């Protein structure tokens, strides 16, 4: 993939402040695009857009095709005459500022969206009705299954709660009736007829999301801003994707996974990481010419301009863990589809604007897969300043800006990292000194380096170093642009309950800050 020298900001829509309960794809998002243009930026990177489930993670969605209802902007629905203003008034416990309280937002907003969808069905214009019917037709391949899945899930989730079955993880293969969990056509047809109204409401809500998102993307593209989307390589067990495509996953006759995804033990974790996602049956997928993956990528390219694929190395080989294990220790590496998958996708869709998340231990085979298709890899500055490597090899770490090739994308950090300022605050004096000496080009003491960090002077210098690098693309989490500390961390892997909540004070997006960023982009040829 070839691209000009460009730069941009990583900012998920849920993080916008000044909106009831949670950031949306409404007015704040459009104003953010305006600010990016003013700041000379060409990229806006987001996290996955799907509806979130347990743990509120965008990487564990009920569907890889659907949109997150919580991101729908209610004021825009009123503006567009798709709901009534008296339906959207928030209760006092819903706040415009501060961290997202997902429990409260779900409790309030989803019923509002249900009522708004019904209002739309009863009151929409002929033009809107035609747009909605076209949306249903164009997206039937995933929308019908998703709507059925969510309607069944709503009934049996409540049943599980009423019967106090909270001890089981509420995944469809654990507690749905067999005829529904196996996705039998006869049972599904009967269910759809009996729950026609609820299913129609679910489809309308998806129409709301995609209509708002496409308008936002078109607005950004008109201002020469491209959107980098994000998809995890694997999908959630509790998803319409797995439920409606069981033959494409490594499942038994009851829909229970035979093995699940994760990564092996390493320096950071003695027991590895047990993600629990069902694994693909790549042989079965190959027989369909990888049509599910072709459809997934094609769908995403309607929504974004570039696609970052999380855990890219899993295409070359994936860590297979026996289902039921409590750690990832007993897994084994199993060959993935490798080149065959991308050859099939290229044949049907053309060359792909993909970004390979190639962090971690990357084998020669993974590097070859990435490079043979000319996918840019990732460089993260937080990985660049290892005292051990510096003492053994000098400053030649592959994550240092002077070591990059052009076909890569450099980040100060990602959504899984501590913010840059938080990372500096918690780093050793030696590590902070390495950072300070690299970005200033001066010899200095530990105390001098720490003083620069404490004064929040190293974050802008690290952004400058990334801007000046040879990497074609440079992206910075908005937290790093403003040297926000650990309070701005978006996600801490392997933890639940405290992630994805951070919201950004959009008042910080000043003309002065835009001018500073535009100067750097111009200076280093990233605003051509």
Short mmCIF file of C-alpha atoms in Angstrom, two decimals:
data_model
loop_
_atom_site.label_atom_id
_atom_site.label_comp_id
_atom_site.label_asym_id
_atom_site.label_seq_id
_atom_site.Cartn_x
_atom_site.Cartn_y
_atom_site.Cartn_z
CA UNK A 1 0.00 0.00 0.00
CA UNK A 2 1.41 3.35 -1.02
CA UNK A 3 0.49 6.62 0.65
CA UNK A 4 1.86 10.14 0.89
CA UNK A 5 3.45 11.35 4.10
CA UNK A 6 0.48 11.99 6.37
CA UNK A 7 -0.36 12.28 10.04
CA UNK A 8 -3.40 12.20 12.26
CA UNK A 9 -5.07 11.55 15.59
CA UNK A 10 -6.39 8.43 17.32
CA UNK A 11 -9.69 9.30 18.99
CA UNK A 12 -12.69 7.00 19.42
CA UNK A 13 -16.11 8.69 19.11
CA UNK A 14 -17.25 7.47 22.53
CA UNK A 15 -14.57 9.71 24.08
CA UNK A 16 -16.13 13.03 23.05
CA UNK A 17 -17.30 15.06 26.03
CA UNK A 18 -20.20 17.49 26.02
CA UNK A 19 -22.66 14.80 24.92
CA UNK A 20 -25.21 13.05 27.12
CA UNK A 21 -23.65 9.97 28.72
CA UNK A 22 -21.25 8.95 25.96
CA UNK A 23 -19.57 10.45 22.92
CA UNK A 24 -21.51 10.11 19.67
CA UNK A 25 -21.10 10.59 15.92
CA UNK A 26 -23.03 13.85 16.10
CA UNK A 27 -22.03 17.50 16.28
CA UNK A 28 -18.89 16.96 18.38
CA UNK A 29 -17.57 14.49 15.80
CA UNK A 30 -18.14 16.93 12.96
CA UNK A 31 -16.40 19.71 14.90
CA UNK A 32 -13.49 17.35 15.53
CA UNK A 33 -13.17 16.82 11.77
CA UNK A 34 -13.14 20.62 11.34
CA UNK A 35 -10.35 20.86 13.89
CA UNK A 36 -8.33 18.11 12.17
CA UNK A 37 -8.56 20.05 8.92
CA UNK A 38 -7.46 23.24 10.65
CA UNK A 39 -4.57 21.33 12.24
CA UNK A 40 -3.37 20.07 8.85
CA UNK A 41 -4.14 16.44 9.69
CA UNK A 42 -5.12 13.84 7.08
CA UNK A 43 -6.01 10.86 9.29
CA UNK A 44 -8.58 10.12 11.96
CA UNK A 45 -8.12 6.70 13.56
CA UNK A 46 -10.92 5.06 15.53
CA UNK A 47 -11.48 1.77 17.36
CA UNK A 48 -13.96 -0.89 16.16
CA UNK A 49 -17.47 0.45 15.58
CA UNK A 50 -19.50 -2.63 16.60
CA UNK A 51 -22.04 -2.95 19.43
CA UNK A 52 -20.20 -3.73 22.65
CA UNK A 53 -21.04 -6.50 25.09
CA UNK A 54 -19.47 -7.85 28.27
CA UNK A 55 -16.72 -5.51 29.50
CA UNK A 56 -17.79 -2.75 27.08
CA UNK A 57 -14.88 -3.60 24.79
CA UNK A 58 -15.16 -2.59 21.11
CA UNK A 59 -12.98 -5.65 20.45
CA UNK A 60 -15.70 -7.99 21.76
CA UNK A 61 -18.75 -7.09 19.73
CA UNK A 62 -22.10 -8.78 19.17
CA UNK A 63 -21.43 -8.35 15.45
CA UNK A 64 -18.44 -7.43 13.32
CA UNK A 65 -20.84 -5.91 10.77
CA UNK A 66 -23.28 -3.96 12.97
CA UNK A 67 -22.81 -0.48 14.42
CA UNK A 68 -22.81 0.51 18.07
CA UNK A 69 -26.24 1.98 18.99
CA UNK A 70 -24.68 3.95 21.85
CA UNK A 71 -22.83 6.11 19.33
CA UNK A 72 -26.04 7.27 17.63
CA UNK A 73 -26.61 10.98 18.20
CA UNK A 74 -30.12 11.61 19.53
CA UNK A 75 -30.11 15.33 18.73
CA UNK A 76 -29.37 14.50 15.09
CA UNK A 77 -32.34 12.10 15.10
CA UNK A 78 -34.57 14.97 16.21
CA UNK A 79 -33.00 17.32 13.67
CA UNK A 80 -33.61 14.81 10.87
CA UNK A 81 -37.22 14.25 11.99
CA UNK A 82 -36.56 10.63 12.89
CA UNK A 83 -37.69 10.87 16.50
CA UNK A 84 -39.53 13.26 18.77
CA UNK A 85 -37.70 15.71 21.03
CA UNK A 86 -39.77 14.69 24.04
CA UNK A 87 -38.37 11.15 23.85
CA UNK A 88 -34.69 12.02 24.27
CA UNK A 89 -34.53 14.09 27.46
CA UNK A 90 -31.91 12.45 29.71
CA UNK A 91 -32.43 11.84 33.43
CA UNK A 92 -30.29 13.67 35.97
CA UNK A 93 -27.89 10.75 36.39
CA UNK A 94 -26.72 11.03 32.77
CA UNK A 95 -23.80 13.43 32.62
CA UNK A 96 -22.15 15.36 29.77
CA UNK A 97 -18.66 15.22 31.22
CA UNK A 98 -16.47 12.71 33.01
CA UNK A 99 -15.94 9.00 32.36
CA UNK A 100 -18.56 6.99 30.52
CA UNK A 101 -20.81 5.08 32.93
CA UNK A 102 -21.74 2.28 30.53
CA UNK A 103 -24.31 0.73 32.84
CA UNK A 104 -26.26 3.97 33.18
CA UNK A 105 -25.97 4.82 29.51
CA UNK A 106 -27.25 1.41 28.42
CA UNK A 107 -30.10 1.57 30.95
CA UNK A 108 -31.23 4.97 29.60
CA UNK A 109 -30.23 5.16 25.95
CA UNK A 110 -31.23 1.77 24.55
CA UNK A 111 -34.91 2.18 25.58
CA UNK A 112 -34.82 5.69 24.09
CA UNK A 113 -33.53 4.26 20.81
CA UNK A 114 -36.21 1.55 20.85
CA UNK A 115 -38.94 4.19 21.29
CA UNK A 116 -37.33 6.38 18.64
CA UNK A 117 -37.23 3.50 16.18
CA UNK A 118 -40.91 2.82 16.75
CA UNK A 119 -41.65 6.54 16.34
CA UNK A 120 -39.75 6.44 13.05
CA UNK A 121 -41.75 3.47 11.78
CA UNK A 122 -45.01 5.24 12.65
CA UNK A 123 -44.12 8.74 11.45
CA UNK A 124 -41.29 8.74 8.92
CA UNK A 125 -41.56 10.47 5.55
CA UNK A 126 -41.91 8.54 2.32
CA UNK A 127 -38.34 9.51 1.46
CA UNK A 128 -37.00 8.18 4.77
CA UNK A 129 -39.05 5.01 4.42
CA UNK A 130 -37.49 4.42 1.00
CA UNK A 131 -33.97 5.01 2.42
CA UNK A 132 -34.67 2.55 5.22
CA UNK A 133 -36.01 -0.14 2.89
CA UNK A 134 -32.92 0.26 0.68
CA UNK A 135 -30.68 -0.06 3.72
CA UNK A 136 -32.39 -3.31 4.71
CA UNK A 137 -32.05 -4.73 1.22
CA UNK A 138 -28.39 -3.72 0.81
CA UNK A 139 -27.39 -5.15 4.20
CA UNK A 140 -29.64 -8.19 4.42
CA UNK A 141 -26.69 -10.61 4.32
CA UNK A 142 -25.74 -9.68 7.91
CA UNK A 143 -28.61 -7.51 9.16
CA UNK A 144 -31.26 -10.24 9.18
CA UNK A 145 -29.12 -12.60 11.25
CA UNK A 146 -27.99 -9.83 13.58
CA UNK A 147 -31.54 -8.64 14.28
CA UNK A 148 -32.74 -12.20 14.94
CA UNK A 149 -29.73 -12.89 17.18
CA UNK A 150 -30.26 -9.76 19.27
CA UNK A 151 -33.99 -10.39 19.65
CA UNK A 152 -33.41 -13.97 20.85
CA UNK A 153 -30.60 -12.79 23.10
CA UNK A 154 -32.84 -10.16 24.74
CA UNK A 155 -35.39 -12.80 25.72
CA UNK A 156 -33.00 -15.45 26.97
CA UNK A 157 -30.58 -13.05 28.69
CA UNK A 158 -33.53 -11.89 30.78
CA UNK A 159 -34.59 -15.47 31.40
CA UNK A 160 -31.07 -16.35 32.57
CA UNK A 161 -31.11 -13.38 34.94
CA UNK A 162 -34.59 -14.21 36.27
CA UNK A 163 -33.53 -17.78 36.95
CA UNK A 164 -30.34 -16.54 38.63
CA UNK A 165 -28.05 -18.19 36.10
CA UNK A 166 -25.49 -15.41 36.39
CA UNK A 167 -22.87 -18.01 37.25
CA UNK A 168 -22.74 -19.06 33.60
CA UNK A 169 -21.36 -16.75 31.01
CA UNK A 170 -24.37 -15.68 28.98
CA UNK A 171 -23.22 -16.98 25.60
CA UNK A 172 -25.91 -18.39 23.33
CA UNK A 173 -24.59 -21.96 23.27
CA UNK A 174 -24.87 -22.15 27.06
CA UNK A 175 -28.55 -21.39 27.58
CA UNK A 176 -30.59 -21.01 24.38
CA UNK A 177 -32.98 -23.80 23.32
CA UNK A 178 -31.19 -26.23 21.01
CA UNK A 179 -33.33 -25.45 17.97
CA UNK A 180 -32.40 -21.76 18.25
CA UNK A 181 -28.78 -22.18 19.33
CA UNK A 182 -28.21 -24.40 16.30
CA UNK A 183 -29.73 -21.70 14.07
CA UNK A 184 -32.21 -24.11 12.46
CA UNK A 185 -34.14 -22.47 9.64
CA UNK A 186 -37.54 -23.72 10.77
CA UNK A 187 -37.11 -22.51 14.36
CA UNK A 188 -35.63 -19.22 13.21
CA UNK A 189 -38.46 -18.59 10.76
CA UNK A 190 -41.00 -19.23 13.51
CA UNK A 191 -39.17 -16.92 15.91
CA UNK A 192 -38.93 -14.12 13.34
CA UNK A 193 -42.67 -14.24 12.69
CA UNK A 194 -43.50 -14.17 16.39
CA UNK A 195 -41.07 -11.30 17.10
CA UNK A 196 -41.47 -9.30 13.92
CA UNK A 197 -41.95 -5.94 15.66
CA UNK A 198 -38.90 -6.24 17.92
CA UNK A 199 -36.74 -7.34 15.00
CA UNK A 200 -37.89 -4.38 12.91
CA UNK A 201 -36.92 -1.98 15.70
CA UNK A 202 -33.41 -3.49 15.86
CA UNK A 203 -33.04 -2.94 12.11
CA UNK A 204 -34.19 0.68 12.34
CA UNK A 205 -31.59 1.38 15.03
CA UNK A 206 -28.91 0.02 12.71
CA UNK A 207 -30.25 2.28 9.96
CA UNK A 208 -29.89 5.24 12.32
CA UNK A 209 -26.26 4.36 13.01
CA UNK A 210 -25.14 3.75 9.45
CA UNK A 211 -26.93 6.79 8.07
CA UNK A 212 -25.19 9.03 10.62
CA UNK A 213 -21.81 7.34 10.19
CA UNK A 214 -21.77 7.51 6.38
CA UNK A 215 -22.62 11.21 6.49
CA UNK A 216 -19.76 11.79 8.94
CA UNK A 217 -17.32 9.83 6.77
CA UNK A 218 -18.37 11.73 3.65
CA UNK A 219 -17.87 15.01 5.53
CA UNK A 220 -14.36 13.96 6.58
CA UNK A 221 -13.43 12.75 3.11
CA UNK A 222 -14.55 16.05 1.54
CA UNK A 223 -12.05 17.74 3.83
CA UNK A 224 -9.32 15.32 2.64
CA UNK A 225 -9.35 13.42 5.93
CA UNK A 226 -9.21 9.63 5.71
CA UNK A 227 -10.56 7.40 8.45
CA UNK A 228 -8.53 4.46 9.75
CA UNK A 229 -10.87 1.78 11.02
CA UNK A 230 -9.98 -1.17 13.20
CA UNK A 231 -11.07 -4.80 13.33
CA UNK A 232 -9.91 -7.60 15.62
CA UNK A 233 -8.77 -10.71 13.77
CA UNK A 234 -11.14 -12.85 15.86
CA UNK A 235 -14.80 -12.29 16.73
CA UNK A 236 -16.62 -12.77 20.02
CA UNK A 237 -18.15 -16.13 20.93
CA UNK A 238 -21.33 -14.29 21.86
CA UNK A 239 -21.92 -12.83 18.41
CA UNK A 240 -24.26 -13.20 15.49
CA UNK A 241 -21.16 -13.86 13.36
CA UNK A 242 -20.39 -17.15 15.10
CA UNK A 243 -24.02 -18.14 15.75
CA UNK A 244 -25.09 -17.75 12.11
CA UNK A 245 -21.88 -19.20 10.58
CA UNK A 246 -21.14 -22.15 12.86
CA UNK A 247 -19.66 -24.29 10.10
CA UNK A 248 -16.93 -21.70 9.57
CA UNK A 249 -15.63 -21.98 13.15
CA UNK A 250 -14.04 -24.75 15.19
CA UNK A 251 -17.22 -25.71 17.07
CA UNK A 252 -18.76 -29.03 18.10
CA UNK A 253 -22.29 -30.13 17.19
CA UNK A 254 -23.72 -28.05 20.07
CA UNK A 255 -21.93 -24.89 18.96
CA UNK A 256 -19.37 -25.07 21.77
CA UNK A 257 -15.80 -24.15 20.75
CA UNK A 258 -13.30 -26.97 20.46
CA UNK A 259 -10.44 -24.53 20.94
CA UNK A 260 -10.12 -20.79 21.55
CA UNK A 261 -7.72 -17.96 20.80
CA UNK A 262 -5.01 -16.33 22.86
CA UNK A 263 -1.25 -15.88 22.95
CA UNK A 264 1.41 -18.02 24.64
CA UNK A 265 3.34 -17.28 27.82
CA UNK A 266 5.98 -14.60 27.40
CA UNK A 267 8.05 -12.06 29.29
CA UNK A 268 4.92 -10.15 30.29
CA UNK A 269 2.75 -13.09 31.38
CA UNK A 270 3.86 -16.47 32.68
CA UNK A 271 0.51 -18.01 31.74
CA UNK A 272 -0.03 -16.21 28.43
CA UNK A 273 -3.30 -14.51 27.49
CA UNK A 274 -6.54 -16.46 27.20
CA UNK A 275 -8.83 -14.41 24.96
CA UNK A 276 -11.48 -17.10 24.53
CA UNK A 277 -12.56 -16.24 20.97
CA UNK A 278 -13.68 -19.17 18.81
CA UNK A 279 -11.12 -20.07 16.16
CA UNK A 280 -11.85 -20.12 12.46
CA UNK A 281 -12.08 -23.38 10.56
CA UNK A 282 -9.79 -22.18 7.81
CA UNK A 283 -10.31 -25.31 5.70
CA UNK A 284 -14.06 -24.66 5.68
CA UNK A 285 -13.47 -20.99 4.87
CA UNK A 286 -11.19 -21.91 1.98
CA UNK A 287 -13.97 -24.00 0.40
CA UNK A 288 -16.12 -20.84 0.26
CA UNK A 289 -13.25 -18.81 -1.25
CA UNK A 290 -13.10 -17.01 2.09
CA UNK A 291 -16.42 -15.31 1.33
CA UNK A 292 -17.08 -14.38 4.98
CA UNK A 293 -13.77 -12.52 5.14
CA UNK A 294 -14.33 -10.94 1.73
CA UNK A 295 -17.69 -9.66 2.92
CA UNK A 296 -16.20 -8.43 6.18
CA UNK A 297 -13.47 -6.42 4.47
CA UNK A 298 -15.80 -5.13 1.76
CA UNK A 299 -18.29 -3.96 4.40
CA UNK A 300 -15.58 -2.17 6.37
CA UNK A 301 -14.28 -0.40 3.28
CA UNK A 302 -17.70 1.22 2.93
CA UNK A 303 -17.21 2.69 6.39
CA UNK A 304 -13.50 3.59 6.51
CA UNK A 305 -10.59 4.31 4.19
CA UNK A 306 -7.93 2.14 5.85
CA UNK A 307 -8.37 -0.98 7.99
CA UNK A 308 -6.03 -1.84 10.83
CA UNK A 309 -6.23 -5.57 11.60
CA UNK A 310 -5.47 -6.40 15.21
CA UNK A 311 -3.19 -9.44 15.83
CA UNK A 312 -2.14 -9.76 12.18
CA UNK A 313 0.33 -12.52 13.07
CA UNK A 314 -2.64 -14.86 13.59
CA UNK A 315 -3.03 -15.21 9.83
CA UNK A 316 0.38 -16.89 9.58
CA UNK A 317 -0.10 -19.05 12.69
CA UNK A 318 -2.50 -18.83 15.63
CA UNK A 319 -2.22 -20.00 19.25
CA UNK A 320 -4.88 -22.70 19.76
CA UNK A 321 -5.92 -23.33 23.39
CA UNK A 322 -8.17 -26.24 24.39
CA UNK A 323 -11.63 -24.95 25.31
CA UNK A 324 -12.13 -24.99 29.06
CA UNK A 325 -8.50 -24.34 29.99
CA UNK A 326 -8.07 -21.55 32.51
CA UNK A 327 -4.76 -20.30 31.06
CA UNK A 328 -3.06 -20.17 27.66
CA UNK A 329 -0.19 -22.43 28.74
CA UNK A 330 -1.37 -25.61 26.99
CA UNK A 331 -1.91 -24.02 23.59
CA UNK A 332 -0.03 -24.77 20.41
CA UNK A 333 0.83 -22.90 17.21
CA UNK A 334 -1.35 -23.95 14.28
CA UNK A 335 -0.71 -22.73 10.72
CA UNK A 336 -3.17 -20.09 9.50
CA UNK A 337 -4.34 -19.35 5.95
CA UNK A 338 -1.26 -17.24 5.27
CA UNK A 339 -1.06 -15.89 1.71
CA UNK A 340 -4.15 -17.79 0.50
CA UNK A 341 -6.59 -15.54 2.36
CA UNK A 342 -5.25 -12.25 1.05
CA UNK A 343 -4.82 -13.60 -2.47
CA UNK A 344 -8.52 -14.52 -2.43
CA UNK A 345 -9.56 -11.13 -1.03
CA UNK A 346 -7.35 -9.25 -3.49
CA UNK A 347 -8.81 -11.23 -6.37
CA UNK A 348 -12.33 -10.14 -5.44
CA UNK A 349 -11.75 -6.65 -4.03
CA UNK A 350 -8.46 -5.46 -5.50
CA UNK A 351 -5.42 -4.30 -3.55
CA UNK A 352 -6.30 -3.65 0.05
CA UNK A 353 -5.62 -0.55 2.21
CA UNK A 354 -4.77 -2.68 5.24
CA UNK A 355 -2.48 -1.91 8.18
CA UNK A 356 -0.92 -4.92 9.88
CA UNK A 357 -0.77 -4.80 13.68
CA UNK A 358 2.52 -6.67 13.80
CA UNK A 359 3.55 -6.03 17.39
CA UNK A 360 4.93 -8.70 19.70
CA UNK A 361 7.08 -11.63 18.63
CA UNK A 362 6.96 -11.59 14.84
CA UNK A 363 8.43 -14.51 12.89
CA UNK A 364 10.04 -14.37 9.47
CA UNK A 365 6.84 -15.91 8.10
CA UNK A 366 4.69 -13.08 9.49
CA UNK A 367 7.08 -10.47 8.12
CA UNK A 368 7.00 -12.13 4.71
CA UNK A 369 3.19 -12.21 4.70
CA UNK A 370 3.07 -8.52 5.59
CA UNK A 371 5.71 -7.49 3.08
CA UNK A 372 4.56 -9.65 0.18
CA UNK A 373 1.27 -7.75 0.20
CA UNK A 374 2.99 -4.44 0.96
CA UNK A 375 0.95 -3.88 4.12
CA UNK A 376 2.45 -1.22 6.43
CA UNK A 377 3.37 -2.47 9.89
CA UNK A 378 3.30 -0.58 13.18
CA UNK A 379 6.00 1.15 15.21
CA UNK A 380 5.27 2.25 18.79
CA UNK A 381 7.61 4.78 20.37
CA UNK A 382 7.03 3.44 23.88
CA UNK A 383 8.78 0.25 22.80
CA UNK A 384 11.85 2.09 21.56
CA UNK A 385 13.68 3.02 24.73
CA UNK A 386 14.82 -0.20 26.34
CA UNK A 387 17.82 0.31 28.65
CA UNK A 388 18.85 -3.30 28.03
CA UNK A 389 18.98 -2.88 24.27
CA UNK A 390 20.66 0.48 24.55
CA UNK A 391 23.47 -0.98 26.68
CA UNK A 392 23.92 -4.01 24.42
CA UNK A 393 23.45 -2.58 20.95
CA UNK A 394 23.42 1.18 21.20
CA UNK A 395 20.32 3.05 20.08
CA UNK A 396 19.37 0.70 17.23
CA UNK A 397 16.01 -0.56 18.51
CA UNK A 398 13.69 -1.15 15.53
CA UNK A 399 11.04 1.07 17.13
CA UNK A 400 13.29 4.16 17.09
CA UNK A 401 12.38 6.72 14.40
CA UNK A 402 15.79 6.64 12.70
CA UNK A 403 15.40 2.88 12.11
CA UNK A 404 12.09 2.91 10.20
CA UNK A 405 11.43 2.02 6.62
CA UNK A 406 8.88 4.20 4.85
CA UNK A 407 6.06 1.67 4.63
CA UNK A 408 4.97 1.77 8.25
CA UNK A 409 2.82 3.76 10.63
CA UNK A 410 4.35 5.22 13.77
CA UNK A 411 2.40 5.73 16.99
CA UNK A 412 3.48 7.31 20.23
CA UNK A 413 1.20 4.70 21.81
CA UNK A 414 -1.97 2.73 21.13
CA UNK A 415 -5.28 2.26 22.92
CA UNK A 416 -3.71 -0.65 24.86
CA UNK A 417 -0.74 1.39 26.08
CA UNK A 418 -0.45 3.72 29.00
CA UNK A 419 -0.61 7.32 27.77
CA UNK A 420 2.81 8.66 26.85
CA UNK A 421 2.90 10.99 29.85
CA UNK A 422 1.66 8.20 32.13
CA UNK A 423 4.34 5.91 30.73
CA UNK A 424 7.06 8.51 31.34
CA UNK A 425 5.81 9.12 34.88
CA UNK A 426 6.09 5.41 35.70
CA UNK A 427 9.35 4.71 33.82
CA UNK A 428 12.75 4.39 35.45
CA UNK A 429 15.09 7.37 35.55
CA UNK A 430 17.39 5.60 33.10
CA UNK A 431 14.61 5.07 30.61
CA UNK A 432 13.41 8.68 30.86
CA UNK A 433 16.99 9.82 30.34
CA UNK A 434 17.24 7.72 27.15
CA UNK A 435 14.06 9.36 25.88
CA UNK A 436 15.22 12.86 26.76
CA UNK A 437 18.65 12.44 25.21
CA UNK A 438 17.18 11.01 22.03
CA UNK A 439 14.61 13.77 21.47
CA UNK A 440 16.89 16.66 22.52
CA UNK A 441 20.22 15.41 21.17
CA UNK A 442 21.89 16.44 24.40
CA UNK A 443 23.72 14.62 27.16
CA UNK A 444 21.85 15.05 30.42
CA UNK A 445 21.54 13.67 33.90
CA UNK A 446 18.67 11.61 35.24
CA UNK A 447 17.47 14.61 37.20
CA UNK A 448 17.49 16.90 34.17
CA UNK A 449 15.58 14.35 32.10
CA UNK A 450 13.03 13.78 34.85
CA UNK A 451 12.49 17.52 35.13
CA UNK A 452 11.66 17.71 31.41
CA UNK A 453 9.18 14.86 31.83
CA UNK A 454 7.58 16.39 34.90
CA UNK A 455 7.17 19.67 33.02
CA UNK A 456 5.43 17.73 30.21
CA UNK A 457 8.05 18.76 27.69
CA UNK A 458 8.92 15.27 26.42
CA UNK A 459 5.54 14.39 24.91
CA UNK A 460 5.64 17.16 22.27
CA UNK A 461 9.26 16.28 21.49
CA UNK A 462 8.33 12.62 20.97
CA UNK A 463 5.52 13.68 18.63
CA UNK A 464 8.03 15.85 16.77
CA UNK A 465 10.40 12.86 16.45
CA UNK A 466 7.60 10.72 15.04
CA UNK A 467 6.60 13.47 12.62
CA UNK A 468 10.20 13.79 11.44
CA UNK A 469 10.63 10.04 10.94
CA UNK A 470 10.65 8.34 7.55
CA UNK A 471 7.38 6.51 8.33
CA UNK A 472 4.75 7.39 5.75
CA UNK A 473 2.04 7.60 8.39
CA UNK A 474 2.20 9.03 11.91
CA UNK A 475 -0.72 8.81 14.37
CA UNK A 476 -0.96 10.09 17.94
CA UNK A 477 -3.59 9.32 20.56
CA UNK A 478 -5.21 12.62 21.43
CA UNK A 479 -4.10 12.04 25.04
CA UNK A 480 -0.44 12.26 23.96
CA UNK A 481 -1.03 15.45 22.02
CA UNK A 482 -1.99 17.12 25.31
CA UNK A 483 0.41 15.18 27.59
CA UNK A 484 -2.50 13.70 29.55
CA UNK A 485 -1.39 11.31 32.28
CA UNK A 486 -2.57 7.89 33.36
CA UNK A 487 -6.08 9.22 33.98
CA UNK A 488 -6.48 9.24 30.18
CA UNK A 489 -5.64 5.58 29.63
CA UNK A 490 -8.22 3.91 27.38
CA UNK A 491 -7.54 0.22 28.06
CA UNK A 492 -5.40 -1.96 30.27
CA UNK A 493 -5.32 -5.45 28.70
CA UNK A 494 -6.46 -8.41 30.80
CA UNK A 495 -8.57 -6.20 33.07
CA UNK A 496 -12.33 -5.65 33.12
CA UNK A 497 -14.53 -2.91 34.51
CA UNK A 498 -12.29 0.13 34.23
CA UNK A 499 -11.63 0.39 30.50
CA UNK A 500 -12.99 2.33 27.50
CA UNK A 501 -14.51 5.01 29.78
CA UNK A 502 -12.21 7.96 29.20
CA UNK A 503 -13.70 11.12 27.75
CA UNK A 504 -11.77 14.05 26.34
CA UNK A 505 -12.39 17.70 27.13
CA UNK A 506 -13.06 18.99 23.62
CA UNK A 507 -12.47 22.57 24.81
CA UNK A 508 -8.76 21.73 24.51
CA UNK A 509 -9.09 21.67 20.72
CA UNK A 510 -8.11 25.30 20.32
CA UNK A 511 -6.97 27.23 17.27
CA UNK A 512 -3.59 27.67 18.94
CA UNK A 513 -3.10 23.92 19.32
CA UNK A 514 -4.24 23.38 15.74
CA UNK A 515 -1.64 25.89 14.52
CA UNK A 516 1.12 24.10 16.46
CA UNK A 517 0.23 20.74 14.94
CA UNK A 518 -0.15 22.18 11.45
CA UNK A 519 3.31 23.74 11.71
CA UNK A 520 4.84 20.32 12.46
CA UNK A 521 2.91 18.69 9.64
CA UNK A 522 4.09 21.35 7.20
CA UNK A 523 7.64 21.26 8.51
CA UNK A 524 7.99 17.52 7.97
CA UNK A 525 6.06 17.26 4.73
CA UNK A 526 2.91 15.64 6.12
CA UNK A 527 0.43 18.18 4.81
CA UNK A 528 0.91 18.03 1.05
#
